[in-house]
């Protein structure tokens, strides 16, 4: 049995590319999930598509993965530095709905978006609110071991007691302290110290509140990921993912509290993967309910969710990407051409792993695809290898079939079923019913003319459609049209 090239990945812990060696039969993987106080925008979704690429690559290599993604429905203060009000409560007040309703509705939309983007479902989506007793126990252990101090505002982790603090972020803690411009928490000893428990202020009763040894209040945000990942994946697991912003604070704090809690001298998690940001400045489109654009806005503008996925995969996960309308247009056009090119090859075989693909896929092209994904998940290179293979006249249709299936096991674009007709260049939604009827009529007239072998008439209608900006494609099922 062979799994192709050695999988190598860029580990934020140490900032170098390393071989991935799993610690056991099941590869445990944890991804920081959303705070469900608002819609996840397009930028937020990049983290989940990136994590999905990692998962697909692990599956490709024959590893069994157990993936956990948390849902933060309590405890995330307005500032990541654990000061200010709870995001959930602010949202509830803004929308005049209960915190529970807010959490449920935004969680549902998040799941819908994951599904639309063809993200493989995680084994577990733990809710922070369901783990508060475990978080209290965890914080109590840290307190018993002398890692904490109490203030009227809560229980704080004393980062001075954890000498390796900040290794992941490569923080220079002393320099940071001097440059301290952050909000002051009265009594906090160091700027880097963070709340494990946030005790509610007298007279300011929170909506979400639990009793604890440190008074009524809510857990600190960083705590949930340590507690839920250890509860669901065991004390140590292989991979932790998240956006690059988490590398500097949230994950630094997760490591400090987890390693202090475990106390076994071992690194808590061995591989840390961080995706870069997606900049949304170039997203000029109608936005629902204000804020940054989200997947539903793209769909309303006539784009297929897979086009957004392709747009993301067209950049390496560790490179910053700028979202632009030209970019998403190009992605949709590329996807349309890919789907049209693949249509005659269907049905595609079922392929998830390198081993399965190796049975029938063209070996040379397969090697290029495997080399790309194995080199720190290089999806742009993988896409280029797929395009080249589809143009290569020396590869047999059978060799291409398995190759497309193999590439898509990693890309997750749904190439086995994508209909080019669903990938119109521009939404036809803005047409009036009359305009739409007129186009349909012309298309039907042309089909009739072709049946009667009146080629001059058929060509003339095609020219008329062309002048209207309608692009016509003849498929075995009949003509399909889209606006250019
Ligand atoms: Zn987290």
Short mmCIF file of C-alpha atoms and ligand atoms in Angstrom, two decimals, residues 30-33 70 72 221-222 224-226 240-241 246 250-251 254, ligand 1:
data_model
loop_
_atom_site.label_atom_id
_atom_site.label_comp_id
_atom_site.label_asym_id
_atom_site.label_seq_id
_atom_site.Cartn_x
_atom_site.Cartn_y
_atom_site.Cartn_z
CA UNK A 30 -9.94 20.79 16.44
CA UNK A 31 -11.01 23.97 14.66
CA UNK A 32 -12.09 27.14 16.43
CA UNK A 33 -15.68 27.75 15.38
CA UNK A 70 -16.97 24.45 18.60
CA UNK A 72 -19.41 29.75 20.93
CA UNK A 221 -13.74 32.86 26.06
CA UNK A 222 -10.38 31.06 25.73
CA UNK A 224 -14.03 26.68 26.16
CA UNK A 225 -11.71 25.48 23.39
CA UNK A 226 -9.29 23.83 25.82
CA UNK A 240 -5.49 22.58 15.86
CA UNK A 241 -6.64 25.06 13.21
CA UNK A 246 -5.99 33.45 16.77
CA UNK A 250 -6.57 33.03 21.61
CA UNK A 251 -4.36 30.04 20.79
CA UNK A 254 -5.37 27.98 24.98
ZN1 LIG B 1 -10.69 28.37 20.00
#
